[in-house]
Amino acid sequence: MNIHALLINRFSEALETMGVENAPIPVSRSARPEFGEYQFNGAMALAKQLRQKPRDIAEKIVEIVKLDDVASKLEVAGPGFINVHLNNEWLANQCELALHDPRIGVAKSPEQTVVVDYSSPNLAKEMHVGHLRTTIIGDAVVKVLEFLGHKVIRQNHMGDWGTQFGMLLAHLSDKLEQEVAETALSDLEDFYREAKVRFDDEEGFADRAREYVVKLQGGDEKCLSLWEKFIDVSIAHSEDVYKKLNVSLTRADIMGESAYNHDLANVISELKEKGIAVEDQGAQVVFIPELADKEGNPAVYIVQKSGGGYLYATTDLAAMRYRSGTLNADRTLILTDARQALHFKQTEIVGRKAGFMEEAQTYEHCPFGMMLGSDGKPFKTRTGGTVKLVELLDEAVERAGKLIAERDNDLSADELAEVARKVGIGAVKYADLSKNRTTDYMFNWDTMLSFEGNTAPYLQYAYTRVKSLFRKAGVAIETMPVDINIVEKQEHALSVLLLQFEEVVGLVSRDATPHVLCTYLYELASAFMSFYEACPMLKDGIELKVRDSRLALSALVASTLSQGLNLLGIETLEKM
Ligand code: ARG
């Protein structure tokens, strides 16, 4: 059920009856419960057109709008707002329908094909915290889109090509004389450092490295097979991280930079033919007057270096064309940190001029801020190195394990390990997902692992609370009677929230903002806690009908929490 959409429909019907067509229908959530749950505030804007006072228009709308089934009360307030108070009977009814529906009442959207480019680590090095946000946020967005019925094509645009591979392959070739690739590459960070030292200091090595690049790009077989060995091991490292993170990416989703290599020359010749790219000091560049500086000089977007080499930008143009043309993407979402915003803005302008995308197809760069340490500086190890993701995740599980062991519980050692994993990984993911992605955020173990506040452990715990309620009541969720009756204000508030789930996932899919879902789940869990305090279920003397109605609401809370956490890629537990 999408209450927001329903109200918009009903208000727009009412306006049509009044002879007003195509007017904006501003319906928003009310700021305070005494103003009802939703508010229509379009009357003010119509005053001029209808030559009437806004309050009179609002009164008129209230008279004709068909909301008898949905609203218990409509009132005109202030200069001409219409407050909508939702009807308890209708709410109860909708909650019952949701409980009977495996999709908990969420309708599918008209299907779109959506390409989501996320994670996309550089294979020359180990995956580090810089790729945590894109991986986690991207995976949540993908799951929400799929839940809403869209066709999602994951594209892991791995950095598996480029000049640094010359240095890496020359070093690998030497190492393979003594050991196998898996051993040589067991620590990519070390491997990269060694190769770099040789490149900088060892005589003749840099030349060999350059030779390897030329050979690799020329399709030399020995070189290609070395490269394949390298990226194979490196991909396996990333897969370890994905598995630990419970992220849905597989090898089939990899469409790395190398996959576009064959098409880069075509991209350049097309840009030249269309007069979009021109020669400038030996390089091929596109001037972008739309992004001129203060003096009016157009931005310069290089698509081919003077030596003939291609760039990150060239690959992204080829990728754009492939996604719009071959994959038929209605939307392309790309998740990277905000420092790449200009690059994607330029790429979009150039690609559209070249006709690599249709007008209606969207190109949406979804930027995010950086992960900072508690000192407010970019997150680093104590010695100033980059933090490897695998190590960070292992530490999370270890810390969660210690915290759980301190709590009062009757978990076996195996169960404890399982809980520690779900809570530790859940905490890291949720800490990231719950922040508005556009801002930097501070990484802090204590807050993210806290059982209080907007955290994964709090939500996981709320879920186990509902589950244990059913165990104590001796009632099975699947077979219990569903007859909801809403009386108390906490029941009312809880049911409204439960029915807002669809509205919330709709926003996440539109804006690629999982934090909206996090905030919602936190509000839902908190509303459940208040309801639980105010509306007893297991106390003696509670009428069976009342108890069952409240249990039914609780069951819908459990399904909504579990569906929501599942979309965020966070696992739930039966007890903790
Ligand atoms: N490999 C890049 C990086 O680590 C991210 C790639 C994002 N996707 C793209 N189509 N450029 O920064």
Short mmCIF file of C-alpha atoms in Angstrom, two decimals, residues 96-557:
data_model
loop_
_atom_site.label_atom_id
_atom_site.label_comp_id
_atom_site.label_asym_id
_atom_site.label_seq_id
_atom_site.Cartn_x
_atom_site.Cartn_y
_atom_site.Cartn_z
CA GLU A 96 -4.43 -7.53 7.42
CA LEU A 97 -4.01 -7.54 3.65
CA ALA A 98 -0.28 -6.96 4.00
CA LEU A 99 0.02 -9.85 6.45
CA HIS A 100 -1.59 -12.22 3.96
CA ASP A 101 0.73 -11.08 1.17
CA PRO A 102 4.26 -12.50 0.76
CA ARG A 103 5.30 -9.04 -0.53
CA ILE A 104 3.78 -7.49 2.62
CA GLY A 105 1.53 -5.35 0.49
CA VAL A 106 4.20 -3.77 -1.70
CA ALA A 107 3.13 -3.54 -5.33
CA LYS A 108 5.64 -3.99 -8.15
CA SER A 109 6.61 -0.92 -10.18
CA PRO A 110 6.37 -0.81 -13.99
CA GLU A 111 9.48 -2.71 -15.02
CA GLN A 112 12.61 -0.84 -16.05
CA THR A 113 16.03 -2.13 -17.00
CA VAL A 114 18.54 -0.67 -14.59
CA VAL A 115 22.30 -1.04 -14.88
CA VAL A 116 24.04 -0.59 -11.55
CA ASP A 117 27.79 -0.05 -11.67
CA TYR A 118 29.15 -0.59 -8.18
CA SER A 119 32.06 -1.97 -6.16
CA SER A 120 34.39 -1.78 -9.17
CA PRO A 121 37.70 -2.14 -7.29
CA ASN A 122 41.07 -1.76 -8.92
CA LEU A 123 42.61 -5.18 -9.26
CA ALA A 124 46.20 -4.00 -9.09
CA LYS A 125 45.79 -3.71 -5.33
CA GLU A 126 43.88 -5.26 -2.48
CA MET A 127 40.32 -4.05 -1.92
CA HIS A 128 40.48 -1.35 0.72
CA VAL A 129 37.96 0.69 2.67
CA GLY A 130 37.55 3.09 -0.24
CA HIS A 131 35.50 0.40 -1.94
CA LEU A 132 33.38 -0.46 1.06
CA ARG A 133 30.76 2.22 0.56
CA THR A 134 30.15 1.61 -3.13
CA THR A 135 29.91 -2.14 -2.54
CA ILE A 136 27.47 -1.95 0.35
CA ILE A 137 25.32 0.91 -0.86
CA GLY A 138 25.25 -0.46 -4.40
CA ASP A 139 24.16 -3.88 -3.24
CA ALA A 140 21.32 -2.44 -1.16
CA VAL A 141 20.13 -0.35 -4.09
CA VAL A 142 20.23 -3.38 -6.38
CA LYS A 143 18.16 -5.44 -3.96
CA VAL A 144 15.55 -2.72 -3.57
CA LEU A 145 15.24 -2.31 -7.35
CA GLU A 146 14.83 -6.05 -7.80
CA PHE A 147 12.24 -6.23 -5.04
CA LEU A 148 10.23 -3.60 -6.87
CA GLY A 149 10.26 -5.77 -9.98
CA HIS A 150 12.93 -4.10 -12.08
CA LYS A 151 15.38 -5.92 -14.28
CA VAL A 152 18.73 -5.14 -12.70
CA ILE A 153 22.04 -5.71 -14.45
CA ARG A 154 24.97 -5.55 -12.07
CA GLN A 155 28.16 -4.24 -13.64
CA ASN A 156 31.35 -4.59 -11.68
CA HIS A 157 33.53 -2.17 -13.64
CA MET A 158 36.79 -3.51 -12.24
CA GLY A 159 40.01 -1.63 -12.89
CA ASP A 160 41.80 -4.51 -14.58
CA TRP A 161 43.65 -2.67 -17.34
CA GLY A 162 46.11 0.17 -17.67
CA THR A 163 49.78 0.99 -17.49
CA GLN A 164 50.45 -0.18 -13.93
CA PHE A 165 49.90 -3.73 -15.12
CA GLY A 166 53.19 -3.57 -17.04
CA MET A 167 55.13 -3.22 -13.82
CA LEU A 168 53.05 -5.90 -12.09
CA LEU A 169 53.38 -8.42 -14.89
CA ALA A 170 57.15 -7.97 -15.21
CA HIS A 171 57.47 -8.61 -11.48
CA LEU A 172 55.08 -11.56 -11.60
CA SER A 173 56.94 -13.11 -14.49
CA ASP A 174 60.13 -13.13 -12.38
CA LYS A 175 58.42 -14.49 -9.30
CA LEU A 176 56.76 -17.32 -11.18
CA GLU A 177 60.20 -18.83 -11.75
CA GLN A 178 60.12 -19.87 -8.11
CA GLU A 179 56.49 -20.07 -6.99
CA VAL A 180 52.90 -20.35 -8.19
CA ALA A 181 50.72 -17.30 -8.76
CA GLU A 182 48.52 -17.85 -5.67
CA THR A 183 51.56 -17.73 -3.39
CA ALA A 184 53.24 -14.86 -5.18
CA LEU A 185 50.05 -12.85 -5.02
CA SER A 186 48.82 -13.87 -1.59
CA ASP A 187 49.32 -10.29 -0.42
CA LEU A 188 48.62 -7.89 -3.25
CA GLU A 189 49.63 -4.89 -1.21
CA ASP A 190 53.13 -6.30 -0.65
CA PHE A 191 53.34 -7.41 -4.22
CA TYR A 192 52.48 -3.97 -5.52
CA ARG A 193 55.01 -2.32 -3.20
CA GLU A 194 57.80 -4.67 -4.34
CA ALA A 195 57.03 -4.06 -7.97
CA LYS A 196 56.98 -0.31 -7.41
CA VAL A 197 60.35 -0.36 -5.66
CA ARG A 198 61.87 -2.28 -8.55
CA PHE A 199 60.23 0.08 -11.02
CA ASP A 200 61.73 3.11 -9.26
CA ASP A 201 65.17 1.73 -8.37
CA GLU A 202 66.16 -1.28 -10.40
CA GLU A 203 68.03 -0.66 -13.59
CA GLY A 204 66.26 -1.84 -16.73
CA PHE A 205 63.09 -2.84 -14.88
CA ALA A 206 61.07 0.21 -15.90
CA ASP A 207 61.88 -0.46 -19.53
CA ARG A 208 60.78 -4.05 -19.19
CA ALA A 209 57.58 -2.87 -17.56
CA ARG A 210 56.85 -0.55 -20.48
CA GLU A 211 57.57 -3.33 -22.90
CA TYR A 212 55.02 -5.50 -21.09
CA VAL A 213 52.35 -2.83 -21.45
CA VAL A 214 52.91 -2.59 -25.18
CA LYS A 215 52.90 -6.37 -25.52
CA LEU A 216 49.79 -6.74 -23.41
CA GLN A 217 47.91 -4.17 -25.44
CA GLY A 218 49.14 -5.78 -28.61
CA GLY A 219 47.57 -9.06 -27.51
CA ASP A 220 50.82 -10.99 -26.92
CA GLU A 221 49.82 -14.45 -25.69
CA LYS A 222 52.40 -14.95 -22.99
CA CYS A 223 51.62 -11.54 -21.60
CA LEU A 224 47.88 -12.10 -21.70
CA SER A 225 48.19 -15.37 -19.85
CA LEU A 226 50.30 -13.68 -17.14
CA TRP A 227 47.67 -10.96 -16.91
CA GLU A 228 44.91 -13.54 -16.62
CA LYS A 229 46.75 -15.22 -13.77
CA PHE A 230 47.13 -11.91 -12.03
CA ILE A 231 43.54 -10.76 -12.29
CA ASP A 232 42.24 -14.21 -11.49
CA VAL A 233 43.96 -14.20 -8.11
CA SER A 234 43.00 -10.61 -7.51
CA ILE A 235 39.34 -11.28 -8.30
CA ALA A 236 39.44 -14.18 -5.85
CA HIS A 237 40.57 -11.69 -3.17
CA SER A 238 37.55 -9.51 -3.92
CA GLU A 239 35.28 -12.51 -3.83
CA ASP A 240 36.46 -13.26 -0.30
CA VAL A 241 35.37 -9.80 0.69
CA TYR A 242 32.00 -10.15 -1.06
CA LYS A 243 31.35 -13.39 0.70
CA LYS A 244 32.21 -11.96 4.09
CA LEU A 245 30.05 -8.95 3.39
CA ASN A 246 27.12 -11.04 2.17
CA VAL A 247 27.09 -9.06 -1.05
CA SER A 248 25.37 -10.48 -4.12
CA LEU A 249 28.10 -9.82 -6.73
CA THR A 250 29.42 -12.83 -8.65
CA ARG A 251 32.01 -13.35 -11.38
CA ALA A 252 29.26 -13.12 -13.95
CA ASP A 253 28.73 -9.47 -12.98
CA ILE A 254 32.29 -8.48 -13.81
CA MET A 255 32.56 -6.24 -16.81
CA GLY A 256 35.96 -4.71 -16.21
CA GLU A 257 37.77 -2.00 -18.09
CA SER A 258 39.51 -4.60 -20.23
CA ALA A 259 36.16 -5.70 -21.65
CA TYR A 260 35.91 -2.40 -23.54
CA ASN A 261 39.44 -2.44 -24.89
CA HIS A 262 38.40 -3.65 -28.34
CA ASP A 263 35.94 -0.77 -28.71
CA LEU A 264 38.08 2.20 -27.68
CA ALA A 265 39.44 2.94 -31.16
CA ASN A 266 35.86 2.97 -32.48
CA VAL A 267 34.80 5.42 -29.80
CA ILE A 268 37.58 7.79 -30.81
CA SER A 269 36.93 7.55 -34.52
CA GLU A 270 33.22 8.18 -34.00
CA LEU A 271 33.91 11.19 -31.84
CA LYS A 272 36.25 12.51 -34.49
CA GLU A 273 33.82 11.87 -37.34
CA LYS A 274 31.08 13.72 -35.55
CA GLY A 275 33.44 16.60 -34.94
CA ILE A 276 33.12 16.20 -31.20
CA ALA A 277 36.74 15.28 -30.51
CA VAL A 278 39.48 17.43 -31.98
CA GLU A 279 43.26 17.29 -31.94
CA ASP A 280 44.97 19.44 -29.36
CA GLN A 281 48.75 19.20 -28.84
CA GLY A 282 48.73 15.70 -30.28
CA ALA A 283 45.95 14.47 -28.01
CA GLN A 284 42.29 13.95 -28.87
CA VAL A 285 40.14 16.17 -26.69
CA VAL A 286 36.57 17.35 -26.36
CA PHE A 287 35.95 20.97 -25.38
CA ILE A 288 32.93 21.35 -23.13
CA PRO A 289 31.63 24.92 -23.12
CA GLU A 290 28.75 23.87 -20.81
CA LEU A 291 31.35 23.46 -18.10
CA ALA A 292 33.43 26.56 -18.74
CA ASP A 293 35.48 28.21 -16.00
CA LYS A 294 34.99 31.79 -14.78
CA GLU A 295 36.99 33.21 -17.67
CA GLY A 296 34.78 31.35 -20.11
CA ASN A 297 37.36 28.73 -21.10
CA PRO A 298 35.61 25.46 -21.87
CA ALA A 299 36.48 22.36 -19.83
CA VAL A 300 38.89 20.03 -21.61
CA TYR A 301 38.04 16.34 -21.62
CA ILE A 302 40.85 14.17 -22.93
CA VAL A 303 39.79 10.98 -24.70
CA GLN A 304 43.14 9.90 -26.15
CA LYS A 305 46.64 10.78 -25.01
CA SER A 306 49.21 12.16 -27.41
CA GLY A 307 51.04 8.83 -27.49
CA GLY A 308 47.82 7.14 -28.61
CA GLY A 309 46.94 5.67 -25.19
CA TYR A 310 43.37 5.58 -23.98
CA LEU A 311 42.06 6.76 -20.65
CA TYR A 312 39.52 6.05 -17.93
CA ALA A 313 37.22 8.46 -19.78
CA THR A 314 37.45 6.58 -23.09
CA THR A 315 36.45 3.37 -21.34
CA ASP A 316 33.52 5.06 -19.66
CA LEU A 317 32.23 6.31 -22.99
CA ALA A 318 32.43 2.79 -24.40
CA ALA A 319 30.69 1.47 -21.29
CA MET A 320 27.94 4.05 -21.64
CA ARG A 321 27.28 3.03 -25.22
CA TYR A 322 27.26 -0.66 -24.35
CA ARG A 323 24.84 -0.17 -21.47
CA SER A 324 22.39 1.99 -23.36
CA GLY A 325 22.69 0.29 -26.71
CA THR A 326 23.31 -3.39 -26.03
CA LEU A 327 21.89 -3.76 -22.53
CA ASN A 328 19.03 -1.33 -23.23
CA ALA A 329 19.28 0.30 -19.84
CA ASP A 330 16.51 2.75 -19.01
CA ARG A 331 18.66 3.94 -16.13
CA THR A 332 22.37 3.64 -15.48
CA LEU A 333 23.44 4.17 -11.87
CA ILE A 334 27.13 4.54 -11.04
CA LEU A 335 28.30 4.53 -7.43
CA THR A 336 31.66 6.09 -6.72
CA ASP A 337 33.00 8.63 -4.29
CA ALA A 338 32.20 12.27 -4.84
CA ARG A 339 35.66 13.11 -6.19
CA GLN A 340 34.66 11.55 -9.49
CA ALA A 341 31.53 13.70 -9.88
CA LEU A 342 33.06 16.02 -12.47
CA HIS A 343 34.31 13.11 -14.54
CA PHE A 344 30.82 11.63 -14.83
CA LYS A 345 29.23 14.98 -15.52
CA GLN A 346 31.65 15.49 -18.40
CA THR A 347 31.22 11.93 -19.62
CA GLU A 348 27.46 12.37 -19.75
CA ILE A 349 27.67 15.61 -21.73
CA VAL A 350 30.12 14.15 -24.24
CA GLY A 351 28.30 10.82 -24.53
CA ARG A 352 24.95 12.50 -25.14
CA LYS A 353 26.42 14.75 -27.82
CA ALA A 354 27.82 11.66 -29.50
CA GLY A 355 24.42 9.99 -29.36
CA PHE A 356 25.68 7.15 -27.16
CA MET A 357 22.45 7.39 -25.16
CA GLU A 358 18.83 8.08 -26.04
CA GLU A 359 17.25 11.18 -24.61
CA ALA A 360 15.02 9.19 -22.23
CA GLN A 361 17.79 6.99 -20.88
CA THR A 362 19.25 8.36 -17.66
CA TYR A 363 22.87 8.46 -16.52
CA GLU A 364 22.92 8.88 -12.77
CA HIS A 365 26.16 9.27 -10.91
CA CYS A 366 25.41 8.57 -7.25
CA PRO A 367 28.29 10.11 -5.32
CA PHE A 368 29.18 9.49 -1.72
CA GLY A 369 31.43 11.06 0.86
CA MET A 370 34.53 9.58 2.41
CA MET A 371 34.91 7.31 5.35
CA LEU A 372 36.84 9.16 8.05
CA GLY A 373 38.69 7.93 11.11
CA SER A 374 37.81 9.25 14.58
CA ASP A 375 40.38 12.03 14.01
CA GLY A 376 38.23 13.32 11.15
CA LYS A 377 40.91 12.47 8.59
CA PRO A 378 40.61 9.79 5.88
CA PHE A 379 40.42 6.37 7.49
CA LYS A 380 43.91 4.81 7.79
CA THR A 381 45.71 2.18 9.83
CA ARG A 382 47.60 3.31 12.91
CA THR A 383 50.78 3.42 10.86
CA GLY A 384 49.10 5.48 8.15
CA GLY A 385 48.56 2.73 5.59
CA THR A 386 45.31 1.94 3.78
CA VAL A 387 43.03 -0.36 5.72
CA LYS A 388 42.43 -3.68 4.02
CA LEU A 389 38.77 -4.56 3.93
CA VAL A 390 39.25 -8.18 4.89
CA GLU A 391 41.04 -7.19 8.07
CA LEU A 392 38.44 -4.60 8.97
CA LEU A 393 35.65 -7.17 8.62
CA ASP A 394 37.47 -9.76 10.70
CA GLU A 395 37.95 -7.19 13.43
CA ALA A 396 34.23 -6.37 13.33
CA VAL A 397 33.29 -10.00 13.93
CA GLU A 398 35.82 -10.33 16.72
CA ARG A 399 34.56 -7.21 18.49
CA ALA A 400 30.93 -8.28 18.12
CA GLY A 401 31.82 -11.69 19.55
CA LYS A 402 33.29 -10.13 22.67
CA LEU A 403 30.25 -7.90 23.19
CA ILE A 404 27.76 -10.74 22.74
CA ALA A 405 29.67 -13.01 25.09
CA GLU A 406 29.41 -10.36 27.80
CA ARG A 407 25.65 -10.21 27.48
CA ASP A 408 23.28 -12.45 29.32
CA ASN A 409 22.39 -15.31 26.95
CA ASP A 410 22.33 -19.07 26.59
CA LEU A 411 24.07 -19.40 23.24
CA SER A 412 26.29 -22.36 22.41
CA ALA A 413 29.78 -21.67 21.06
CA ASP A 414 28.60 -22.30 17.49
CA GLU A 415 25.58 -20.10 17.89
CA LEU A 416 27.74 -17.38 19.39
CA ALA A 417 30.09 -17.45 16.42
CA GLU A 418 27.13 -17.18 14.07
CA VAL A 419 25.61 -14.29 16.01
CA ALA A 420 28.99 -12.54 16.15
CA ARG A 421 29.34 -12.78 12.40
CA LYS A 422 25.86 -11.46 11.66
CA VAL A 423 26.08 -8.67 14.21
CA GLY A 424 29.66 -7.65 13.36
CA ILE A 425 29.19 -7.54 9.62
CA GLY A 426 25.70 -6.10 9.99
CA ALA A 427 27.07 -3.30 12.16
CA VAL A 428 29.73 -2.27 9.66
CA LYS A 429 27.27 -2.33 6.78
CA TYR A 430 24.52 -0.56 8.62
CA ALA A 431 26.81 2.20 9.90
CA ASP A 432 27.55 2.99 6.30
CA LEU A 433 24.05 2.54 4.91
CA SER A 434 22.34 4.61 7.57
CA LYS A 435 24.23 7.82 6.78
CA ASN A 436 23.09 10.06 3.98
CA ARG A 437 25.57 8.89 1.37
CA THR A 438 26.46 12.34 0.12
CA THR A 439 28.30 13.32 3.31
CA ASP A 440 31.55 12.05 4.80
CA TYR A 441 31.07 9.80 7.79
CA MET A 442 33.14 8.92 10.79
CA PHE A 443 33.95 5.28 11.31
CA ASN A 444 33.47 4.42 14.98
CA TRP A 445 33.43 0.90 16.39
CA ASP A 446 31.62 1.82 19.61
CA THR A 447 28.66 3.57 18.03
CA MET A 448 28.15 1.04 15.28
CA LEU A 449 28.19 -1.92 17.68
CA SER A 450 25.92 -0.29 20.23
CA PHE A 451 22.61 -1.96 21.05
CA GLU A 452 21.08 1.46 21.39
CA GLY A 453 20.30 4.01 18.72
CA ASN A 454 20.09 3.71 14.96
CA THR A 455 22.35 0.66 14.60
CA ALA A 456 22.19 -2.84 13.17
CA PRO A 457 22.39 -4.53 16.58
CA TYR A 458 19.41 -2.48 17.77
CA LEU A 459 17.30 -3.54 14.79
CA GLN A 460 18.46 -7.13 14.92
CA TYR A 461 17.61 -7.13 18.60
CA ALA A 462 14.16 -5.62 17.97
CA TYR A 463 13.51 -8.44 15.53
CA THR A 464 14.47 -11.11 18.07
CA ARG A 465 12.19 -9.39 20.61
CA VAL A 466 9.20 -9.92 18.33
CA LYS A 467 10.22 -13.49 17.66
CA SER A 468 10.59 -14.26 21.35
CA LEU A 469 7.20 -12.68 22.01
CA PHE A 470 5.67 -15.37 19.82
CA ARG A 471 7.66 -18.11 21.49
CA LYS A 472 6.43 -16.94 24.89
CA ALA A 473 2.84 -16.70 23.69
CA GLY A 474 3.10 -20.18 22.20
CA VAL A 475 1.68 -18.86 18.93
CA ALA A 476 2.96 -19.69 15.44
CA ILE A 477 3.13 -16.64 13.20
CA GLU A 478 2.17 -18.60 10.10
CA THR A 479 -1.08 -20.01 11.44
CA MET A 480 -2.34 -17.41 13.87
CA PRO A 481 -5.71 -15.70 13.40
CA VAL A 482 -5.49 -12.37 11.63
CA ASP A 483 -8.13 -10.01 12.90
CA ILE A 484 -6.74 -6.59 13.64
CA ASN A 485 -8.53 -3.97 15.65
CA ILE A 486 -6.83 -0.65 16.23
CA VAL A 487 -7.76 1.27 19.36
CA GLU A 488 -4.77 2.72 21.21
CA LYS A 489 -2.71 5.58 19.80
CA GLN A 490 0.41 3.42 19.82
CA GLU A 491 -1.39 0.86 17.67
CA HIS A 492 -2.50 3.61 15.36
CA ALA A 493 1.02 5.03 15.03
CA LEU A 494 2.52 1.58 14.48
CA SER A 495 0.04 0.63 11.78
CA VAL A 496 0.62 3.89 9.88
CA LEU A 497 4.36 3.24 9.88
CA LEU A 498 3.88 -0.36 8.77
CA LEU A 499 1.91 0.83 5.78
CA GLN A 500 4.58 3.35 4.80
CA PHE A 501 7.09 0.66 3.84
CA GLU A 502 6.17 0.80 0.15
CA GLU A 503 6.51 4.57 0.06
CA VAL A 504 9.97 4.27 1.58
CA VAL A 505 11.35 1.61 -0.75
CA GLY A 506 10.01 3.69 -3.63
CA LEU A 507 12.17 6.59 -2.49
CA VAL A 508 15.23 4.37 -2.15
CA SER A 509 14.81 3.10 -5.68
CA ARG A 510 14.28 6.60 -7.08
CA ASP A 511 17.21 8.27 -5.33
CA ALA A 512 19.58 5.38 -4.52
CA THR A 513 19.48 6.37 -0.86
CA PRO A 514 19.34 3.36 1.45
CA HIS A 515 19.61 5.62 4.50
CA VAL A 516 15.94 6.48 4.02
CA LEU A 517 15.10 2.82 4.58
CA CYS A 518 17.41 2.69 7.62
CA THR A 519 15.73 5.69 9.22
CA TYR A 520 12.37 4.10 8.55
CA LEU A 521 13.31 0.75 10.10
CA TYR A 522 14.69 2.53 13.14
CA GLU A 523 11.42 4.46 13.54
CA LEU A 524 9.48 1.25 13.09
CA ALA A 525 11.50 -0.61 15.72
CA SER A 526 11.12 2.31 18.13
CA ALA A 527 7.37 2.49 17.49
CA PHE A 528 7.18 -1.21 18.18
CA MET A 529 8.98 -0.77 21.50
CA SER A 530 6.48 1.95 22.58
CA PHE A 531 3.58 -0.17 21.45
CA TYR A 532 4.98 -3.15 23.34
CA GLU A 533 5.16 -1.09 26.54
CA ALA A 534 1.71 0.44 26.18
CA CYS A 535 -0.22 -2.48 24.75
CA PRO A 536 0.44 -5.65 26.75
CA MET A 537 -0.10 -9.00 25.10
CA LEU A 538 1.03 -11.60 27.56
CA LYS A 539 -0.31 -10.12 30.79
CA ASP A 540 -3.07 -11.95 32.64
CA GLY A 541 -6.54 -10.66 32.00
CA ILE A 542 -5.94 -9.53 28.42
CA GLU A 543 -8.85 -10.53 26.26
CA LEU A 544 -7.88 -13.14 23.66
CA LYS A 545 -9.22 -11.04 20.80
CA VAL A 546 -7.16 -8.06 21.88
CA ARG A 547 -4.06 -10.19 22.33
CA ASP A 548 -4.41 -11.75 18.88
CA SER A 549 -4.93 -8.41 17.21
CA ARG A 550 -1.77 -7.07 18.83
CA LEU A 551 0.14 -10.22 17.96
CA ALA A 552 -0.93 -9.81 14.35
CA LEU A 553 0.44 -6.27 14.29
CA SER A 554 3.65 -7.60 15.83
CA ALA A 555 3.87 -10.26 13.16
CA LEU A 556 3.71 -7.59 10.49
CA VAL A 557 6.47 -5.72 12.32
#
